[in-house]
């Protein structure tokens, strides 16, 4: 009997996993996206888009679609959906496994300042005017309006609309992966003195971290949120191995 998998996605890993499972006769697979980006990347399996209406809504969806395995392959900073997934799995008795990339670890030469929130990142930029490269989601940029003395280079997947109410900001739209050499060129060309980023982990956005190390640039990293304690793996390969031995649903 085929088992039905729901992948909560929005990451490169979720897409790669879906690609590996597409066509596997043991499973039917659906991928769920939050709908944050206007033109999401093509996905190799059927996709549904938008919130479920909290943990209860997700649990109802799991039952309605007769899902046998729930995979949380969301971004490490998307903590709410991960909490909802844990709760929905608990109430529905459907096995949940998370695919969570490990965070980047500080290397010799890194000039990292770790902070709890975007507001703390603004404070960590210091008093003197500086040129900062912001690689945060466009919904997270508003706190920088409190610091109009800095010049900003902002990179996001979708345009920042409306733009920030600061006098000096340049906007780039781009989707990773980003190579170290290109990132180094960007940092030099724009005279960047500090980067504000999330500790996303994985190779796709590590180029700026490695380039900053080489160039002696400060990196203000927003700490990862706490995530629920559920069975988890770190790579697509490990997830495929887990699925080979996945438990049958308890329903
Ligand atoms: N979501 C992404 O694809 C994504 C990708 C890259 C980075 N991030 C980063 O993660 C942080 C929080 O982002 P966020 O607001 O998207 O996450 P979130 O705070 O964990 O989720 C907020 C709500 O969005 C809905 N949602 C999130 N992911 C979903 C999915 N895969 N399928 C269906 N619904 C989903 C859920 O709505 P309901 O409660 O209504 O179900 C959830 O409660 C930000 O820093 C963002 O930049 C997110």
Tab-separated table of C-alpha atoms and ligand atoms in Angstrom:
chain	number	residue	atom	x	y	z
A	1	UNK	CA	0.000	0.000	0.000
A	2	UNK	CA	1.282	3.471	-0.887
A	3	UNK	CA	1.950	5.782	2.019
A	4	UNK	CA	1.113	9.439	1.792
A	5	UNK	CA	3.779	11.970	2.791
A	6	UNK	CA	3.201	15.666	3.462
A	7	UNK	CA	6.395	17.727	3.313
A	8	UNK	CA	6.256	21.142	4.957
A	9	UNK	CA	8.707	22.964	2.726
A	10	UNK	CA	10.094	26.300	1.617
A	11	UNK	CA	13.742	25.220	1.670
A	12	UNK	CA	16.188	23.832	-0.889
A	13	UNK	CA	16.299	20.587	1.113
A	14	UNK	CA	12.521	20.144	0.967
A	15	UNK	CA	12.647	20.547	-2.780
A	16	UNK	CA	15.576	18.138	-3.121
A	17	UNK	CA	13.807	15.571	-0.941
A	18	UNK	CA	10.626	15.899	-3.000
A	19	UNK	CA	12.735	15.317	-6.119
A	20	UNK	CA	14.139	12.103	-4.639
A	21	UNK	CA	10.686	10.850	-3.618
A	22	UNK	CA	8.859	11.825	-6.819
A	23	UNK	CA	8.186	8.622	-8.704
A	24	UNK	CA	8.988	6.361	-5.727
A	25	UNK	CA	6.171	3.786	-5.942
A	26	UNK	CA	6.047	3.406	-2.137
A	27	UNK	CA	4.832	6.969	-1.591
A	28	UNK	CA	2.528	9.721	-2.747
A	29	UNK	CA	4.013	13.095	-1.890
A	30	UNK	CA	2.609	16.590	-1.470
A	31	UNK	CA	4.678	19.666	-0.631
A	32	UNK	CA	3.280	22.550	1.377
A	33	UNK	CA	4.547	26.127	0.989
A	34	UNK	CA	3.731	29.121	3.157
A	35	UNK	CA	3.281	31.288	0.068
A	36	UNK	CA	5.892	33.864	1.107
A	37	UNK	CA	7.547	34.280	-2.295
A	38	UNK	CA	5.728	35.581	-5.349
A	39	UNK	CA	7.257	33.183	-7.856
A	40	UNK	CA	8.314	30.093	-5.902
A	41	UNK	CA	10.782	27.670	-7.453
A	42	UNK	CA	9.235	24.831	-9.484
A	43	UNK	CA	8.668	21.756	-7.389
A	44	UNK	CA	8.907	18.137	-8.516
A	45	UNK	CA	5.699	17.038	-6.720
A	46	UNK	CA	2.188	18.492	-6.299
A	47	UNK	CA	2.149	21.638	-4.161
A	48	UNK	CA	-0.376	23.286	-1.886
A	49	UNK	CA	0.136	26.875	-0.765
A	50	UNK	CA	-0.828	28.848	2.361
A	51	UNK	CA	-1.354	28.352	6.082
A	52	UNK	CA	-3.498	25.588	7.557
A	53	UNK	CA	-5.001	27.731	10.304
A	54	UNK	CA	-2.746	26.686	13.196
A	55	UNK	CA	-1.936	23.269	14.650
A	56	UNK	CA	-5.609	22.272	14.697
A	57	UNK	CA	-5.999	23.116	11.026
A	58	UNK	CA	-2.891	21.130	10.161
A	59	UNK	CA	-4.115	18.134	12.188
A	60	UNK	CA	-7.458	18.280	10.352
A	61	UNK	CA	-5.631	18.449	7.012
A	62	UNK	CA	-3.505	15.407	7.912
A	63	UNK	CA	-6.640	13.427	8.724
A	64	UNK	CA	-8.586	14.644	5.695
A	65	UNK	CA	-5.733	13.740	3.317
A	66	UNK	CA	-5.009	10.482	5.153
A	67	UNK	CA	-1.360	11.487	5.548
A	68	UNK	CA	0.830	8.687	6.929
A	69	UNK	CA	4.091	10.597	7.474
A	70	UNK	CA	4.622	14.302	8.143
A	71	UNK	CA	8.006	15.766	7.269
A	72	UNK	CA	8.936	19.174	8.640
A	73	UNK	CA	11.550	20.462	6.204
A	74	UNK	CA	10.875	24.144	6.875
A	75	UNK	CA	13.458	26.868	7.369
A	76	UNK	CA	15.173	26.758	10.804
A	77	UNK	CA	13.753	30.233	11.576
A	78	UNK	CA	10.181	29.221	10.716
A	79	UNK	CA	9.520	28.151	14.299
A	80	UNK	CA	5.751	28.572	14.362
A	81	UNK	CA	5.039	26.036	11.640
A	82	UNK	CA	7.476	23.610	13.326
A	83	UNK	CA	5.623	23.998	16.630
A	84	UNK	CA	2.316	23.476	14.804
A	85	UNK	CA	3.686	20.352	13.122
A	86	UNK	CA	4.778	18.886	16.482
A	87	UNK	CA	1.364	19.576	18.023
A	88	UNK	CA	-0.574	18.273	15.002
A	89	UNK	CA	1.507	15.077	14.935
A	90	UNK	CA	0.930	14.575	18.647
A	91	UNK	CA	-2.858	14.940	18.475
A	92	UNK	CA	-3.256	12.931	15.273
A	93	UNK	CA	-0.718	10.204	16.118
A	94	UNK	CA	0.924	10.623	12.713
A	95	UNK	CA	4.705	10.130	12.711
A	96	UNK	CA	6.666	13.358	12.302
A	97	UNK	CA	10.301	13.715	11.361
A	98	UNK	CA	12.130	16.997	10.861
A	99	UNK	CA	14.830	17.737	8.322
A	100	UNK	CA	16.950	20.425	9.953
A	101	UNK	CA	20.256	21.568	8.609
A	102	UNK	CA	22.842	22.160	11.285
A	103	UNK	CA	23.896	25.757	11.927
A	104	UNK	CA	27.168	27.211	10.697
A	105	UNK	CA	29.876	27.045	13.343
A	106	UNK	CA	32.263	29.879	14.071
A	107	UNK	CA	35.635	29.415	12.358
A	108	UNK	CA	38.942	31.079	13.255
A	109	UNK	CA	38.893	34.574	11.747
A	110	UNK	CA	35.097	34.959	11.884
A	111	UNK	CA	34.035	38.282	13.392
A	112	UNK	CA	30.617	37.166	14.577
A	113	UNK	CA	28.318	38.969	16.964
A	114	UNK	CA	25.361	36.758	17.899
A	115	UNK	CA	22.113	38.486	18.861
A	116	UNK	CA	18.615	37.349	19.851
A	117	UNK	CA	16.498	39.433	17.508
A	118	UNK	CA	16.498	41.808	14.546
A	119	UNK	CA	16.045	44.728	16.969
A	120	UNK	CA	19.205	43.610	18.810
A	121	UNK	CA	20.997	43.404	15.446
A	122	UNK	CA	20.171	47.068	14.812
A	123	UNK	CA	21.725	47.976	18.177
A	124	UNK	CA	24.762	45.784	17.476
A	125	UNK	CA	25.602	47.884	14.414
A	126	UNK	CA	26.856	50.514	16.892
A	127	UNK	CA	26.564	54.291	16.892
A	128	UNK	CA	28.833	55.336	14.018
A	129	UNK	CA	27.368	55.402	10.490
A	130	UNK	CA	28.259	52.193	8.686
A	131	UNK	CA	27.365	50.420	5.506
A	132	UNK	CA	25.466	47.236	6.287
A	133	UNK	CA	24.417	44.340	4.079
A	134	UNK	CA	21.060	42.931	5.176
A	135	UNK	CA	20.121	39.428	4.033
A	136	UNK	CA	16.869	39.010	5.924
A	137	UNK	CA	13.341	38.287	4.784
A	138	UNK	CA	11.554	41.426	3.653
A	139	UNK	CA	9.039	41.067	6.513
A	140	UNK	CA	11.924	41.399	9.013
A	141	UNK	CA	13.503	44.643	7.838
A	142	UNK	CA	11.271	47.198	9.544
A	143	UNK	CA	13.407	47.563	12.731
A	144	UNK	CA	16.178	49.075	10.584
A	145	UNK	CA	13.999	52.151	10.024
A	146	UNK	CA	14.923	53.061	13.614
A	147	UNK	CA	18.537	53.458	12.438
A	148	UNK	CA	18.477	55.790	9.417
A	149	UNK	CA	22.120	56.833	10.006
A	150	UNK	CA	23.396	53.660	8.304
A	151	UNK	CA	23.623	52.977	4.590
A	152	UNK	CA	22.018	49.687	3.620
A	153	UNK	CA	22.404	47.132	0.896
A	154	UNK	CA	19.361	44.873	1.109
A	155	UNK	CA	19.054	41.543	-0.682
A	156	UNK	CA	15.776	39.639	-0.742
A	157	UNK	CA	13.973	37.145	-2.958
A	158	UNK	CA	11.069	39.519	-3.635
A	159	UNK	CA	11.281	43.322	-3.864
A	160	UNK	CA	10.997	45.222	-0.577
A	161	UNK	CA	7.731	47.095	-1.035
A	162	UNK	CA	7.303	49.680	0.232
A	163	UNK	CA	11.027	50.414	0.586
A	164	UNK	CA	12.408	51.174	4.043
A	165	UNK	CA	11.921	54.709	5.330
A	166	UNK	CA	15.675	55.376	5.423
A	167	UNK	CA	17.550	57.836	3.204
A	168	UNK	CA	20.286	55.522	2.003
A	169	UNK	CA	19.342	52.013	0.862
A	170	UNK	CA	20.085	49.980	-2.236
A	171	UNK	CA	17.957	46.919	-3.020
A	172	UNK	CA	18.863	43.711	-4.805
A	173	UNK	CA	16.542	40.824	-5.560
A	174	UNK	CA	18.182	37.442	-5.973
A	175	UNK	CA	17.669	33.820	-5.058
A	176	UNK	CA	20.615	31.679	-3.915
A	177	UNK	CA	22.832	29.755	-4.079
A	178	UNK	CA	25.491	32.459	-3.822
A	179	UNK	CA	29.155	31.700	-4.503
A	180	UNK	CA	31.875	33.020	-2.195
A	181	UNK	CA	33.763	34.837	-4.973
A	182	UNK	CA	30.599	36.664	-6.092
A	183	UNK	CA	29.763	37.565	-2.519
A	184	UNK	CA	33.288	38.919	-1.942
A	185	UNK	CA	32.941	41.097	-5.052
A	186	UNK	CA	29.565	42.393	-3.892
A	187	UNK	CA	30.913	43.218	-0.410
A	188	UNK	CA	33.908	45.052	-1.856
A	189	UNK	CA	31.955	46.886	-4.578
A	190	UNK	CA	29.485	48.248	-2.029
A	191	UNK	CA	32.079	48.976	0.679
A	192	UNK	CA	30.194	46.798	3.166
A	193	UNK	CA	31.370	47.030	6.798
A	194	UNK	CA	28.882	44.702	8.489
A	195	UNK	CA	26.478	41.934	7.482
A	196	UNK	CA	23.230	41.115	9.267
A	197	UNK	CA	22.053	37.574	8.587
A	198	UNK	CA	20.396	34.481	9.988
A	199	UNK	CA	22.411	31.384	10.802
A	200	UNK	CA	20.614	29.441	8.079
A	201	UNK	CA	23.213	26.674	7.789
A	202	UNK	CA	23.861	24.796	4.571
A	203	UNK	CA	26.044	25.802	1.627
A	204	UNK	CA	23.652	27.992	-0.421
A	205	UNK	CA	24.085	31.156	1.626
A	206	UNK	CA	27.444	30.425	3.282
A	207	UNK	CA	29.397	32.346	0.600
A	208	UNK	CA	28.875	35.694	2.341
A	209	UNK	CA	30.056	34.258	5.671
A	210	UNK	CA	33.271	32.896	4.156
A	211	UNK	CA	33.824	36.100	2.162
A	212	UNK	CA	33.305	38.232	5.298
A	213	UNK	CA	35.910	36.146	7.134
A	214	UNK	CA	38.460	36.740	4.368
A	215	UNK	CA	37.694	40.458	4.211
A	216	UNK	CA	37.579	40.993	8.007
A	217	UNK	CA	33.943	42.130	7.952
A	218	UNK	CA	31.684	41.910	11.030
A	219	UNK	CA	28.769	39.471	10.792
A	220	UNK	CA	25.809	40.056	13.088
A	221	UNK	CA	24.002	36.733	13.273
A	222	UNK	CA	20.498	36.392	14.631
A	223	UNK	CA	20.313	33.311	16.849
A	224	UNK	CA	18.129	30.429	15.811
A	225	UNK	CA	14.777	30.142	17.542
A	226	UNK	CA	14.084	27.176	19.821
A	227	UNK	CA	12.433	24.358	17.894
A	228	UNK	CA	10.324	21.502	19.267
A	229	UNK	CA	12.116	18.346	20.281
A	230	UNK	CA	11.030	15.856	17.594
A	231	UNK	CA	12.886	13.070	15.747
A	232	UNK	CA	15.105	14.812	13.230
A	233	UNK	CA	17.789	14.299	10.623
A	234	UNK	CA	20.195	16.776	9.059
A	235	UNK	CA	20.391	15.749	5.409
A	236	UNK	CA	18.203	14.530	2.572
A	237	UNK	CA	20.176	11.268	2.508
A	238	UNK	CA	19.465	10.674	6.194
A	239	UNK	CA	15.782	11.393	5.579
A	240	UNK	CA	15.653	8.840	2.773
A	241	UNK	CA	17.246	6.274	5.096
A	242	UNK	CA	14.710	7.164	7.836
A	243	UNK	CA	11.847	6.666	5.376
A	244	UNK	CA	13.147	3.215	4.506
A	245	UNK	CA	12.401	2.243	8.117
A	246	UNK	CA	9.548	4.653	8.834
A	247	UNK	CA	7.065	3.530	11.463
A	248	UNK	CA	3.490	2.789	10.405
A	249	UNK	CA	1.023	5.416	11.585
A	250	UNK	CA	-0.536	4.787	14.975
A	251	UNK	CA	-4.064	5.615	13.818
B	1	LIG	N1	8.197	29.795	5.253
B	1	LIG	C1	9.232	29.664	4.442
B	1	LIG	O1	9.137	29.008	3.386
B	1	LIG	C2	10.565	30.308	4.774
B	1	LIG	C3	11.626	30.147	3.882
B	1	LIG	C4	12.847	30.747	4.178
B	1	LIG	C5	12.990	31.468	5.353
B	1	LIG	N2	11.939	31.606	6.208
B	1	LIG	C6	12.150	32.385	7.430
B	1	LIG	O2	11.481	31.844	8.559
B	1	LIG	C7	11.046	32.896	9.433
B	1	LIG	C8	9.573	32.795	9.730
B	1	LIG	O3	8.883	32.664	8.514
B	1	LIG	P1	7.398	32.234	8.333
B	1	LIG	O4	6.469	33.306	8.795
B	1	LIG	O5	7.314	31.769	6.927
B	1	LIG	O6	7.253	30.950	9.291
B	1	LIG	P2	6.496	30.704	10.663
B	1	LIG	O7	6.558	31.915	11.521
B	1	LIG	O8	6.997	29.433	11.221
B	1	LIG	O9	5.018	30.426	10.165
B	1	LIG	C9	3.952	31.362	10.246
B	1	LIG	C10	2.739	30.721	9.656
B	1	LIG	O10	2.897	30.553	8.246
B	1	LIG	C11	2.296	29.338	7.821
B	1	LIG	N3	3.346	28.475	7.259
B	1	LIG	C12	4.696	28.542	7.442
B	1	LIG	N4	5.321	27.613	6.723
B	1	LIG	C13	4.352	26.925	6.066
B	1	LIG	C14	4.357	25.847	5.143
B	1	LIG	N5	5.508	25.267	4.739
B	1	LIG	N6	3.152	25.397	4.652
B	1	LIG	C15	1.985	25.974	5.045
B	1	LIG	N7	1.934	27.015	5.909
B	1	LIG	C16	3.089	27.476	6.409
B	1	LIG	C17	1.643	28.741	9.040
B	1	LIG	O11	0.310	29.268	9.062
B	1	LIG	P3	-0.908	28.492	9.777
B	1	LIG	O12	-0.666	28.610	11.247
B	1	LIG	O13	-2.103	29.235	9.291
B	1	LIG	O14	-0.866	27.071	9.308
B	1	LIG	C18	2.455	29.313	10.177
B	1	LIG	O15	1.803	29.336	11.424
B	1	LIG	C19	11.450	34.169	8.748
B	1	LIG	O16	12.689	34.504	9.290
B	1	LIG	C20	11.589	33.761	7.299
B	1	LIG	O17	12.482	34.610	6.595
B	1	LIG	C21	10.727	31.042	5.944
